[in-house]
Structures are given as C-alpha cells and as structure tokens.
PDB file of C-alpha atoms in Angstrom:
ATOM      1  CA  MET I   1      81.627  71.629  67.597  1.00  0.00           C
ATOM      2  CA  ALA I   2      85.126  71.325  66.247  1.00  0.00           C
ATOM      3  CA  SER I   3      87.620  69.885  68.688  1.00  0.00           C
ATOM      4  CA  HIS I   4      91.367  70.090  68.928  1.00  0.00           C
ATOM      5  CA  LYS I   5      92.788  66.638  68.340  1.00  0.00           C
ATOM      6  CA  GLU I   6      96.347  66.039  67.288  1.00  0.00           C
ATOM      7  CA  GLY I   7      96.539  64.840  63.731  1.00  0.00           C
ATOM      8  CA  THR I   8      92.887  65.383  62.818  1.00  0.00           C
ATOM      9  CA  GLY I   9      93.191  68.859  61.376  1.00  0.00           C
ATOM     10  CA  TYR I  10      90.235  70.086  63.437  1.00  0.00           C
ATOM     11  CA  THR I  11      90.815  73.026  65.729  1.00  0.00           C
ATOM     12  CA  THR I  12      88.456  74.668  68.185  1.00  0.00           C
ATOM     13  CA  ALA I  13      87.806  78.323  67.366  1.00  0.00           C
ATOM     14  CA  VAL I  14      87.852  80.543  70.452  1.00  0.00           C
ATOM     15  CA  ALA I  15      87.118  84.244  70.884  1.00  0.00           C
ATOM     16  CA  VAL I  16      88.537  85.951  73.966  1.00  0.00           C
ATOM     17  CA  ILE I  17      86.717  89.131  74.935  1.00  0.00           C
ATOM     18  CA  GLY I  18      88.928  91.239  77.184  1.00  0.00           C
ATOM     19  CA  LEU I  19      92.713  91.080  76.802  1.00  0.00           C
ATOM     20  CA  GLY I  20      93.694  92.556  80.157  1.00  0.00           C
ATOM     21  CA  SER I  21      96.163  90.824  82.461  1.00  0.00           C
ATOM     22  CA  MET I  22      93.975  87.745  82.908  1.00  0.00           C
ATOM     23  CA  GLY I  23      92.407  87.559  79.457  1.00  0.00           C
ATOM     24  CA  PHE I  24      95.774  88.019  77.780  1.00  0.00           C
ATOM     25  CA  GLY I  25      97.232  85.099  79.709  1.00  0.00           C
ATOM     26  CA  MET I  26      94.218  82.907  79.032  1.00  0.00           C
ATOM     27  CA  ALA I  27      94.323  83.714  75.308  1.00  0.00           C
ATOM     28  CA  LYS I  28      98.046  83.041  75.237  1.00  0.00           C
ATOM     29  CA  SER I  29      97.579  79.656  76.949  1.00  0.00           C
ATOM     30  CA  MET I  30      94.914  78.568  74.488  1.00  0.00           C
ATOM     31  CA  LYS I  31      96.947  79.763  71.512  1.00  0.00           C
ATOM     32  CA  ARG I  32      99.990  77.862  72.793  1.00  0.00           C
ATOM     33  CA  ALA I  33      97.860  74.713  73.089  1.00  0.00           C
ATOM     34  CA  GLY I  34      96.908  74.937  69.425  1.00  0.00           C
ATOM     35  CA  LEU I  35      93.422  76.386  69.618  1.00  0.00           C
ATOM     36  CA  GLU I  36      92.443  78.976  67.014  1.00  0.00           C
ATOM     37  CA  VAL I  37      92.207  82.151  69.094  1.00  0.00           C
ATOM     38  CA  VAL I  38      90.887  85.584  68.169  1.00  0.00           C
ATOM     39  CA  GLY I  39      91.038  88.375  70.731  1.00  0.00           C
ATOM     40  CA  TYR I  40      89.053  91.566  71.229  1.00  0.00           C
ATOM     41  CA  ASP I  41      89.565  94.521  73.534  1.00  0.00           C
ATOM     42  CA  ILE I  42      88.516  98.168  73.492  1.00  0.00           C
ATOM     43  CA  THR I  43      91.979  99.216  74.749  1.00  0.00           C
ATOM     44  CA  GLN I  44      94.510  99.662  71.977  1.00  0.00           C
ATOM     45  CA  SER I  45      97.498  98.838  74.181  1.00  0.00           C
ATOM     46  CA  ALA I  46      95.937  95.464  75.056  1.00  0.00           C
ATOM     47  CA  VAL I  47      95.304  94.764  71.381  1.00  0.00           C
ATOM     48  CA  GLU I  48      98.876  95.668  70.461  1.00  0.00           C
ATOM     49  CA  ARG I  49     100.266  93.465  73.220  1.00  0.00           C
ATOM     50  CA  PHE I  50      98.387  90.439  71.890  1.00  0.00           C
ATOM     51  CA  LEU I  51      99.414  91.228  68.324  1.00  0.00           C
ATOM     52  CA  ALA I  52     103.028  91.377  69.454  1.00  0.00           C
ATOM     53  CA  GLU I  53     102.632  87.799  70.710  1.00  0.00           C
ATOM     54  CA  GLY I  54     101.492  86.715  67.272  1.00  0.00           C
ATOM     55  CA  GLY I  55      97.814  86.755  68.189  1.00  0.00           C
ATOM     56  CA  ARG I  56      94.894  87.623  65.935  1.00  0.00           C
ATOM     57  CA  VAL I  57      92.487  90.374  66.888  1.00  0.00           C
ATOM     58  CA  ALA I  58      89.067  91.449  65.663  1.00  0.00           C
ATOM     59  CA  ALA I  59      87.890  94.989  65.073  1.00  0.00           C
ATOM     60  CA  THR I  60      84.417  94.438  66.563  1.00  0.00           C
ATOM     61  CA  LEU I  61      82.728  92.121  69.023  1.00  0.00           C
ATOM     62  CA  THR I  62      80.622  90.482  66.343  1.00  0.00           C
ATOM     63  CA  ASP I  63      83.686  89.952  64.147  1.00  0.00           C
ATOM     64  CA  ALA I  64      85.431  88.284  67.081  1.00  0.00           C
ATOM     65  CA  VAL I  65      82.708  85.680  67.623  1.00  0.00           C
ATOM     66  CA  GLU I  66      82.023  84.894  63.970  1.00  0.00           C
ATOM     67  CA  GLY I  67      82.466  81.139  63.644  1.00  0.00           C
ATOM     68  CA  ALA I  68      83.622  80.734  67.246  1.00  0.00           C
ATOM     69  CA  ASP I  69      82.872  77.479  69.060  1.00  0.00           C
ATOM     70  CA  ILE I  70      83.729  79.049  72.409  1.00  0.00           C
ATOM     71  CA  VAL I  71      83.618  82.654  73.611  1.00  0.00           C
ATOM     72  CA  VAL I  72      85.598  83.393  76.779  1.00  0.00           C
ATOM     73  CA  SER I  73      84.570  86.671  78.395  1.00  0.00           C
ATOM     74  CA  VAL I  74      87.175  88.147  80.759  1.00  0.00           C
ATOM     75  CA  VAL I  75      85.652  91.558  81.422  1.00  0.00           C
ATOM     76  CA  VAL I  76      85.482  93.348  84.778  1.00  0.00           C
ATOM     77  CA  ASN I  77      81.942  92.964  86.056  1.00  0.00           C
ATOM     78  CA  ALA I  78      78.318  92.040  85.466  1.00  0.00           C
ATOM     79  CA  GLN I  79      77.507  95.306  83.705  1.00  0.00           C
ATOM     80  CA  GLN I  80      80.262  94.760  81.134  1.00  0.00           C
ATOM     81  CA  THR I  81      79.209  91.131  80.696  1.00  0.00           C
ATOM     82  CA  GLU I  82      75.633  92.185  79.984  1.00  0.00           C
ATOM     83  CA  ALA I  83      76.864  94.777  77.478  1.00  0.00           C
ATOM     84  CA  VAL I  84      79.000  92.159  75.715  1.00  0.00           C
ATOM     85  CA  LEU I  85      76.007  89.855  75.421  1.00  0.00           C
ATOM     86  CA  PHE I  86      73.018  92.126  74.962  1.00  0.00           C
ATOM     87  CA  GLY I  87      74.295  95.670  74.359  1.00  0.00           C
ATOM     88  CA  PRO I  88      74.061  97.572  71.061  1.00  0.00           C
ATOM     89  CA  ASP I  89      76.996  95.535  69.707  1.00  0.00           C
ATOM     90  CA  GLY I  90      76.118  92.455  71.733  1.00  0.00           C
ATOM     91  CA  ILE I  91      77.195  89.014  70.598  1.00  0.00           C
ATOM     92  CA  ALA I  92      74.257  86.900  71.816  1.00  0.00           C
ATOM     93  CA  ARG I  93      72.535  86.954  68.425  1.00  0.00           C
ATOM     94  CA  ALA I  94      75.805  86.698  66.503  1.00  0.00           C
ATOM     95  CA  MET I  95      77.074  83.459  68.044  1.00  0.00           C
ATOM     96  CA  LYS I  96      76.547  80.265  66.110  1.00  0.00           C
ATOM     97  CA  PRO I  97      74.107  77.582  67.316  1.00  0.00           C
ATOM     98  CA  GLY I  98      75.566  75.182  69.854  1.00  0.00           C
ATOM     99  CA  SER I  99      78.412  77.480  70.862  1.00  0.00           C
ATOM    100  CA  VAL I 100      79.191  78.317  74.479  1.00  0.00           C
ATOM    101  CA  PHE I 101      79.790  81.548  76.357  1.00  0.00           C
ATOM    102  CA  ILE I 102      82.222  81.195  79.283  1.00  0.00           C
ATOM    103  CA  SER I 103      81.659  84.045  81.719  1.00  0.00           C
ATOM    104  CA  SER I 104      84.697  84.691  83.939  1.00  0.00           C
ATOM    105  CA  ALA I 105      83.715  88.038  85.486  1.00  0.00           C
ATOM    106  CA  THR I 106      83.079  88.162  89.220  1.00  0.00           C
ATOM    107  CA  MET I 107      79.436  89.013  89.854  1.00  0.00           C
ATOM    108  CA  ASP I 108      76.426  88.542  92.103  1.00  0.00           C
ATOM    109  CA  PRO I 109      75.070  84.988  91.632  1.00  0.00           C
ATOM    110  CA  ALA I 110      71.551  86.321  90.998  1.00  0.00           C
ATOM    111  CA  ILE I 111      72.833  88.354  88.049  1.00  0.00           C
ATOM    112  CA  ALA I 112      74.707  85.333  86.683  1.00  0.00           C
ATOM    113  CA  ARG I 113      71.468  83.328  86.768  1.00  0.00           C
ATOM    114  CA  SER I 114      69.548  86.098  85.010  1.00  0.00           C
ATOM    115  CA  LEU I 115      72.131  86.485  82.242  1.00  0.00           C
ATOM    116  CA  ALA I 116      72.245  82.724  81.713  1.00  0.00           C
ATOM    117  CA  GLU I 117      68.453  82.461  81.408  1.00  0.00           C
ATOM    118  CA  ARG I 118      68.317  85.213  78.777  1.00  0.00           C
ATOM    119  CA  PHE I 119      71.234  83.748  76.857  1.00  0.00           C
ATOM    120  CA  GLU I 120      70.107  80.124  76.951  1.00  0.00           C
ATOM    121  CA  ALA I 121      66.675  81.172  75.681  1.00  0.00           C
ATOM    122  CA  LEU I 122      68.452  81.809  72.364  1.00  0.00           C
ATOM    123  CA  GLY I 123      69.529  78.167  72.127  1.00  0.00           C
ATOM    124  CA  LEU I 124      73.114  78.798  73.262  1.00  0.00           C
ATOM    125  CA  HIS I 125      75.142  77.489  76.195  1.00  0.00           C
ATOM    126  CA  TYR I 126      76.244  79.602  79.189  1.00  0.00           C
ATOM    127  CA  LEU I 127      78.963  78.488  81.598  1.00  0.00           C
ATOM    128  CA  ASP I 128      79.302  80.470  84.821  1.00  0.00           C
ATOM    129  CA  ALA I 129      83.066  80.152  85.305  1.00  0.00           C
ATOM    130  CA  PRO I 130      84.812  82.711  87.522  1.00  0.00           C
ATOM    131  CA  ILE I 131      88.566  82.323  87.845  1.00  0.00           C
ATOM    132  CA  SER I 132      91.274  82.557  90.470  1.00  0.00           C
ATOM    133  CA  GLY I 133      95.057  82.436  90.314  1.00  0.00           C
ATOM    134  CA  GLY I 134      96.347  85.740  88.983  1.00  0.00           C
ATOM    135  CA  ALA I 135      97.995  86.798  85.744  1.00  0.00           C
ATOM    136  CA  ALA I 136     101.065  84.572  86.100  1.00  0.00           C
ATOM    137  CA  ARG I 137      98.977  81.414  86.426  1.00  0.00           C
ATOM    138  CA  ALA I 138      96.696  82.540  83.620  1.00  0.00           C
ATOM    139  CA  ALA I 139      99.709  82.761  81.306  1.00  0.00           C
ATOM    140  CA  LYS I 140     100.803  79.255  82.311  1.00  0.00           C
ATOM    141  CA  GLY I 141      97.348  77.713  81.882  1.00  0.00           C
ATOM    142  CA  GLU I 142      97.227  76.964  85.617  1.00  0.00           C
ATOM    143  CA  LEU I 143      94.129  78.818  86.775  1.00  0.00           C
ATOM    144  CA  THR I 144      91.504  77.545  89.173  1.00  0.00           C
ATOM    145  CA  ILE I 145      88.064  77.738  87.555  1.00  0.00           C
ATOM    146  CA  MET I 146      84.885  77.536  89.656  1.00  0.00           C
ATOM    147  CA  ALA I 147      82.290  76.526  87.100  1.00  0.00           C
ATOM    148  CA  SER I 148      78.603  75.711  86.972  1.00  0.00           C
ATOM    149  CA  GLY I 149      76.260  75.111  84.089  1.00  0.00           C
ATOM    150  CA  SER I 150      74.492  72.441  82.103  1.00  0.00           C
ATOM    151  CA  PRO I 151      76.304  69.254  81.058  1.00  0.00           C
ATOM    152  CA  GLU I 152      76.057  70.534  77.478  1.00  0.00           C
ATOM    153  CA  ALA I 153      77.770  73.794  78.430  1.00  0.00           C
ATOM    154  CA  PHE I 154      80.608  71.910  80.120  1.00  0.00           C
ATOM    155  CA  ALA I 155      81.025  69.631  77.109  1.00  0.00           C
ATOM    156  CA  ALA I 156      81.124  72.547  74.690  1.00  0.00           C
ATOM    157  CA  ALA I 157      83.603  74.465  76.863  1.00  0.00           C
ATOM    158  CA  ARG I 158      85.914  71.535  77.602  1.00  0.00           C
ATOM    159  CA  PRO I 159      88.631  72.276  74.986  1.00  0.00           C
ATOM    160  CA  ALA I 160      89.192  75.726  76.495  1.00  0.00           C
ATOM    161  CA  LEU I 161      88.823  74.664  80.129  1.00  0.00           C
ATOM    162  CA  ASP I 162      91.393  71.904  79.727  1.00  0.00           C
ATOM    163  CA  VAL I 163      94.140  74.294  78.614  1.00  0.00           C
ATOM    164  CA  MET I 164      93.306  77.356  80.725  1.00  0.00           C
ATOM    165  CA  ALA I 165      93.198  75.693  84.125  1.00  0.00           C
ATOM    166  CA  ALA I 166      95.089  73.396  86.419  1.00  0.00           C
ATOM    167  CA  ARG I 167      91.826  72.750  88.271  1.00  0.00           C
ATOM    168  CA  VAL I 168      88.267  72.994  87.004  1.00  0.00           C
ATOM    169  CA  TYR I 169      85.705  72.542  89.756  1.00  0.00           C
ATOM    170  CA  GLU I 170      82.333  71.424  88.380  1.00  0.00           C
ATOM    171  CA  LEU I 171      80.061  72.842  91.056  1.00  0.00           C
ATOM    172  CA  GLY I 172      76.541  72.380  89.751  1.00  0.00           C
ATOM    173  CA  ASP I 173      74.264  72.308  86.754  1.00  0.00           C
ATOM    174  CA  ALA I 174      73.013  75.905  86.929  1.00  0.00           C
ATOM    175  CA  ALA I 175      74.632  79.298  86.522  1.00  0.00           C
ATOM    176  CA  GLY I 176      75.105  81.251  89.753  1.00  0.00           C
ATOM    177  CA  ILE I 177      76.713  78.462  91.768  1.00  0.00           C
ATOM    178  CA  GLY I 178      80.165  79.196  90.394  1.00  0.00           C
ATOM    179  CA  ALA I 179      79.622  82.893  91.073  1.00  0.00           C
ATOM    180  CA  ALA I 180      78.659  82.158  94.684  1.00  0.00           C
ATOM    181  CA  PHE I 181      81.816  80.092  95.220  1.00  0.00           C
ATOM    182  CA  LYS I 182      83.891  82.938  93.790  1.00  0.00           C
ATOM    183  CA  MET I 183      82.333  85.430  96.202  1.00  0.00           C
ATOM    184  CA  ILE I 184      83.325  83.225  99.159  1.00  0.00           C
ATOM    185  CA  ASN I 185      86.868  83.225  97.770  1.00  0.00           C
ATOM    186  CA  GLN I 186      86.783  87.005  97.372  1.00  0.00           C
ATOM    187  CA  LEU I 187      85.503  87.462 100.923  1.00  0.00           C
ATOM    188  CA  LEU I 188      88.542  85.603 102.220  1.00  0.00           C
ATOM    189  CA  ALA I 189      90.995  87.166  99.760  1.00  0.00           C
ATOM    190  CA  GLY I 190      89.903  90.725 100.519  1.00  0.00           C
ATOM    191  CA  VAL I 191      89.983  90.247 104.283  1.00  0.00           C
ATOM    192  CA  HIS I 192      93.336  88.421 104.152  1.00  0.00           C
ATOM    193  CA  ILE I 193      94.969  91.194 102.097  1.00  0.00           C
ATOM    194  CA  ALA I 194      93.695  93.800 104.540  1.00  0.00           C
ATOM    195  CA  ALA I 195      95.010  91.755 107.465  1.00  0.00           C
ATOM    196  CA  ALA I 196      98.396  91.270 105.809  1.00  0.00           C
ATOM    197  CA  CYS I 197      98.737  94.992 105.088  1.00  0.00           C
ATOM    198  CA  GLU I 198      97.667  95.913 108.612  1.00  0.00           C
ATOM    199  CA  ALA I 199     100.220  93.507 110.070  1.00  0.00           C
ATOM    200  CA  ILE I 200     103.216  94.547 107.959  1.00  0.00           C
ATOM    201  CA  SER I 201     102.521  98.244 108.514  1.00  0.00           C
ATOM    202  CA  PHE I 202     102.162  97.625 112.254  1.00  0.00           C
ATOM    203  CA  ALA I 203     105.529  95.844 112.153  1.00  0.00           C
ATOM    204  CA  ALA I 204     107.000  98.913 110.440  1.00  0.00           C
ATOM    205  CA  LYS I 205     105.545 101.141 113.144  1.00  0.00           C
ATOM    206  CA  GLN I 206     107.344  98.959 115.710  1.00  0.00           C
ATOM    207  CA  GLY I 207     110.622  99.548 113.883  1.00  0.00           C
ATOM    208  CA  LEU I 208     111.056  95.871 113.026  1.00  0.00           C
ATOM    209  CA  ASP I 209     113.183  94.528 110.177  1.00  0.00           C
ATOM    210  CA  LEU I 210     110.440  93.921 107.614  1.00  0.00           C
ATOM    211  CA  GLN I 211     112.411  91.373 105.613  1.00  0.00           C
ATOM    212  CA  LYS I 212     112.894  89.373 108.805  1.00  0.00           C
ATOM    213  CA  VAL I 213     109.182  89.791 109.672  1.00  0.00           C
ATOM    214  CA  TYR I 214     108.327  88.312 106.285  1.00  0.00           C
ATOM    215  CA  GLU I 215     110.733  85.422 106.792  1.00  0.00           C
ATOM    216  CA  VAL I 216     109.397  84.616 110.260  1.00  0.00           C
ATOM    217  CA  ILE I 217     105.687  84.969 109.494  1.00  0.00           C
ATOM    218  CA  THR I 218     105.798  82.917 106.308  1.00  0.00           C
ATOM    219  CA  ALA I 219     107.273  80.088 108.426  1.00  0.00           C
ATOM    220  CA  SER I 220     104.711  80.519 111.200  1.00  0.00           C
ATOM    221  CA  ALA I 221     101.034  79.908 111.909  1.00  0.00           C
ATOM    222  CA  GLY I 222     100.085  83.509 111.127  1.00  0.00           C
ATOM    223  CA  ASN I 223     100.977  83.125 107.470  1.00  0.00           C
ATOM    224  CA  SER I 224      98.407  83.234 104.665  1.00  0.00           C
ATOM    225  CA  TRP I 225      98.666  82.918 100.902  1.00  0.00           C
ATOM    226  CA  MET I 226      97.903  86.629 100.627  1.00  0.00           C
ATOM    227  CA  PHE I 227     100.541  87.619 103.189  1.00  0.00           C
ATOM    228  CA  GLU I 228     103.102  85.551 101.309  1.00  0.00           C
ATOM    229  CA  ASN I 229     102.043  86.932  97.922  1.00  0.00           C
ATOM    230  CA  ARG I 230     101.339  90.611  98.657  1.00  0.00           C
ATOM    231  CA  VAL I 231     103.887  91.600 101.310  1.00  0.00           C
ATOM    232  CA  PRO I 232     106.804  91.331  98.820  1.00  0.00           C
ATOM    233  CA  HIS I 233     105.157  94.213  96.912  1.00  0.00           C
ATOM    234  CA  VAL I 234     105.357  96.283 100.098  1.00  0.00           C
ATOM    235  CA  LEU I 235     108.949  95.265 100.768  1.00  0.00           C
ATOM    236  CA  ALA I 236     109.888  96.314  97.223  1.00  0.00           C
ATOM    237  CA  GLY I 237     107.911  99.550  97.492  1.00  0.00           C
ATOM    238  CA  ASP I 238     106.354  98.576  94.156  1.00  0.00           C
ATOM    239  CA  TYR I 239     102.606  99.065  93.864  1.00  0.00           C
ATOM    240  CA  THR I 240     102.303  98.380  90.141  1.00  0.00           C
ATOM    241  CA  PRO I 241      98.768  96.997  89.851  1.00  0.00           C
ATOM    242  CA  LEU I 242      98.688  93.223  89.585  1.00  0.00           C
ATOM    243  CA  SER I 243      95.286  93.313  91.292  1.00  0.00           C
ATOM    244  CA  ALA I 244      93.943  96.786  91.931  1.00  0.00           C
ATOM    245  CA  ILE I 245      92.310  98.297  95.022  1.00  0.00           C
ATOM    246  CA  GLU I 246      89.143  98.917  92.970  1.00  0.00           C
ATOM    247  CA  ILE I 247      88.709  95.177  92.427  1.00  0.00           C
ATOM    248  CA  PHE I 248      88.032  94.704  96.119  1.00  0.00           C
ATOM    249  CA  VAL I 249      85.940  97.852  96.376  1.00  0.00           C
ATOM    250  CA  LYS I 250      83.709  96.079  93.846  1.00  0.00           C
ATOM    251  CA  ASP I 251      83.933  92.521  95.127  1.00  0.00           C
ATOM    252  CA  LEU I 252      83.555  93.163  98.848  1.00  0.00           C
ATOM    253  CA  GLY I 253      80.691  95.488  97.952  1.00  0.00           C
ATOM    254  CA  ILE I 254      79.006  92.552  96.214  1.00  0.00           C
ATOM    255  CA  VAL I 255      79.617  90.316  99.240  1.00  0.00           C
ATOM    256  CA  GLN I 256      78.094  92.936 101.523  1.00  0.00           C
ATOM    257  CA  ASP I 257      75.046  93.302  99.256  1.00  0.00           C
ATOM    258  CA  MET I 258      74.569  89.517  99.169  1.00  0.00           C
ATOM    259  CA  ALA I 259      74.897  89.283 102.944  1.00  0.00           C
ATOM    260  CA  ARG I 260      72.454  92.141 103.541  1.00  0.00           C
ATOM    261  CA  ALA I 261      69.871  90.410 101.340  1.00  0.00           C
ATOM    262  CA  GLU I 262      70.284  87.234 103.428  1.00  0.00           C
ATOM    263  CA  ARG I 263      70.319  89.163 106.749  1.00  0.00           C
ATOM    264  CA  TYR I 264      73.751  87.658 107.357  1.00  0.00           C
ATOM    265  CA  PRO I 265      76.380  89.619 109.333  1.00  0.00           C
ATOM    266  CA  VAL I 266      79.776  90.187 107.689  1.00  0.00           C
ATOM    267  CA  PRO I 267      81.619  92.532 110.093  1.00  0.00           C
ATOM    268  CA  LEU I 268      85.105  91.600 108.860  1.00  0.00           C
ATOM    269  CA  VAL I 269      84.082  92.264 105.258  1.00  0.00           C
ATOM    270  CA  ALA I 270      82.582  95.596 106.305  1.00  0.00           C
ATOM    271  CA  ALA I 271      85.785  96.679 108.056  1.00  0.00           C
ATOM    272  CA  ALA I 272      87.999  95.602 105.158  1.00  0.00           C
ATOM    273  CA  LEU I 273      85.732  97.300 102.622  1.00  0.00           C
ATOM    274  CA  GLN I 274      86.074 100.598 104.468  1.00  0.00           C
ATOM    275  CA  MET I 275      89.862 100.363 104.148  1.00  0.00           C
ATOM    276  CA  TYR I 276      89.656  99.684 100.402  1.00  0.00           C
ATOM    277  CA  LEU I 277      87.259 102.601 100.020  1.00  0.00           C
ATOM    278  CA  ALA I 278      89.622 104.843 101.990  1.00  0.00           C
ATOM    279  CA  ALA I 279      92.575 103.793  99.814  1.00  0.00           C
ATOM    280  CA  SER I 280      90.551 104.489  96.675  1.00  0.00           C
ATOM    281  CA  GLY I 281      89.492 107.859  98.026  1.00  0.00           C
ATOM    282  CA  ALA I 282      93.148 108.647  98.753  1.00  0.00           C
ATOM    283  CA  GLY I 283      93.969 108.187  95.064  1.00  0.00           C
ATOM    284  CA  MET I 284      95.199 104.583  95.141  1.00  0.00           C
ATOM    285  CA  GLY I 285      92.231 102.947  93.436  1.00  0.00           C
ATOM    286  CA  ARG I 286      94.163 101.836  90.362  1.00  0.00           C
ATOM    287  CA  ASP I 287      97.252 100.823  92.330  1.00  0.00           C
ATOM    288  CA  ASP I 288      97.990  97.331  93.589  1.00  0.00           C
ATOM    289  CA  ASP I 289      95.757  96.149  96.419  1.00  0.00           C
ATOM    290  CA  SER I 290      98.831  95.898  98.659  1.00  0.00           C
ATOM    291  CA  SER I 291      98.515  99.698  98.723  1.00  0.00           C
ATOM    292  CA  LEU I 292      96.400  99.203 101.837  1.00  0.00           C
ATOM    293  CA  ALA I 293      99.767  99.054 103.612  1.00  0.00           C
ATOM    294  CA  ARG I 294     100.508 102.569 102.339  1.00  0.00           C
ATOM    295  CA  LEU I 295      97.170 103.752 103.676  1.00  0.00           C
ATOM    296  CA  TYR I 296      97.951 102.312 107.114  1.00  0.00           C
ATOM    297  CA  ALA I 297     101.361 103.996 106.948  1.00  0.00           C
ATOM    298  CA  GLN I 298      99.803 107.344 106.098  1.00  0.00           C
ATOM    299  CA  LEU I 299      97.366 107.048 108.996  1.00  0.00           C
ATOM    300  CA  SER I 300      99.992 106.000 111.532  1.00  0.00           C
ATOM    301  CA  GLY I 301     103.258 107.576 110.422  1.00  0.00           C
ATOM    302  CA  ALA I 302     104.839 104.145 109.848  1.00  0.00           C
ATOM    303  CA  LYS I 303     107.734 104.127 107.401  1.00  0.00           C
ATOM    304  CA  LEU I 304     107.546 101.604 104.574  1.00  0.00           C
ATOM    305  CA  PRO I 305     110.262 100.781 102.027  1.00  0.00           C
ATOM    306  CA  SER I 306     110.517 102.960  98.918  1.00  0.00           C
ATOM    307  CA  LYS I 307     110.914 101.578  95.430  1.00  0.00           C
ATOM    308  CA  GLY I 308     114.540 100.854  94.658  1.00  0.00           C
TER     309      GLY I 308
END
C-alpha cells in the first residue's frame, strides 16, 4: 500500500463514505495531513460543503473506492454499513486487494463480526473502529478511536488512524471488540446526558439561576463531561443538532438488546431510553440530544432559556 512520507512522492489514497458532521471533519483532517482524499455522500449539501473546502468527491460508491488504499465508512448504523459493503452498489468487490475498510458506525458487536467475516472472505481487511469525540475533535484530528482487527488491518489503516485521532486504542485482533467498547461508552453517554438534562430542568423548576448552577456544578463532584458539554446548549436555548436525540434512541436500543441477550439488567439505560423515545415522539428526534431538557420542561412546567 502507498504510504504518506514526506519527500517520497507517495501518498495514501483514502475514500471517505459519509460526509456528515463526523465524516466531514475526518476527511478534512486527512486532507490537511496530505493524504489523497475522495469523499462520497448521498446528500448534496454534504457534497457541496466538502467541495467548498477544496475536497474531491465521487459520483458513485464504486468511483469513490477506485484505487483507494483505505476506505473510511462514517455512516449511521449497521444497516447502512452493510449496504455500503454488500448492497446493489456495494464496494466490497470494487476495492483493490490488500486495502482496508475502516468501519466507524456504532453497531451491535455481533453484526460487526458478521460483516467482517463476509468482507475478509474476499481477501480484504476490516477494521472495527467506532469513534468518539464529536464534530469539533473530528475536524482537528483529535478523535478517540476504539479499534479491533487483525494486525494486517491495523497496519493498512495506520496512515489514516494517525491523522484522524489523538488516541487509537488497539483493543483486540477481531472485529466486534471495538464495537463492544463503543456500546459501553454509549451506555454512559446516554445516561449522563439524560441525568444532566433532568438536573438542569429541575434547577429551573426551583427557580435557580441556571448560569450559576452551571458554574457551581462544573466545579463540584456532581459534574460530568456531558453536563459540562450539553448544558451550555440549554443555557443558550440552542438545540441545533450536534448529536441528535435519534442517535441515542438507536444506541441505547442496541445496548438494551445486547443486555437482554445476556440476561443482564440495565435499568438506568431503560429509563433513559424511554426519555429519548418520548422526546422523539414529541417531534425532537432530529434536534440536539440536550432537547431532553425541553421534554422535562414540558412535563413539569419548568421555564428554560430561549434562544437569544
């Protein structure tokens, strides 16, 4: 595989499938580092945004992966990942020998293992590599990547991993391990967001100064990364989706399915999932996940700040 080495003239060719908030940032980071990046997305606005940054885009999936050493898939879920690989326009049979597919979608570990087995049977490499860190860190090349796969998959993916992430955790030699780590992260993230939204809305119901609540809690033992990150959205009354409610409808649903299969109780996940479902049902599914605070406010009559 070609590698990016200063002065050699060789540049890794990378295809990024999915140019949403995360994929766009990841593509931008790799392009900035000197990798040869081609993007693909079914949404015209995403394509235009990448073009405006000087990026190259492909008209079809198979065009995107032609000649690529690395394909980074940043789609929403397992179903989309399977369609990218094995659907009518799937890329599995279009990728060149020895290339690697980096799967960043959050999914059930069993599905990750199944996709990897089918893909690797074609003589290609599959790296199970879910991501964490948000769009801002993606754009800076500072993601956390929870990866598992064969040593060959890691070696083939290294040029992209090195410039997309501040931390790459190598968690095992088989697909599915990275996915399982990501689901533990999502369990905590989803519950912490729900707790943060419950707390700030309860503070509003008490008539407290919410800016002062934020100041005090972020300096106290009750703080969490999610409280510190999401409550400012509530204080600004701005629910522009940086991470949507529907993400946690999906992810906590996966956690609950995994737990049920293992006969493992997850009562906090179950309670949080019901709140995300209620927010989605109330029309907030595509809004920021801090919209749980709005749901609590609607249920209780608490008054939250308005935008502006």
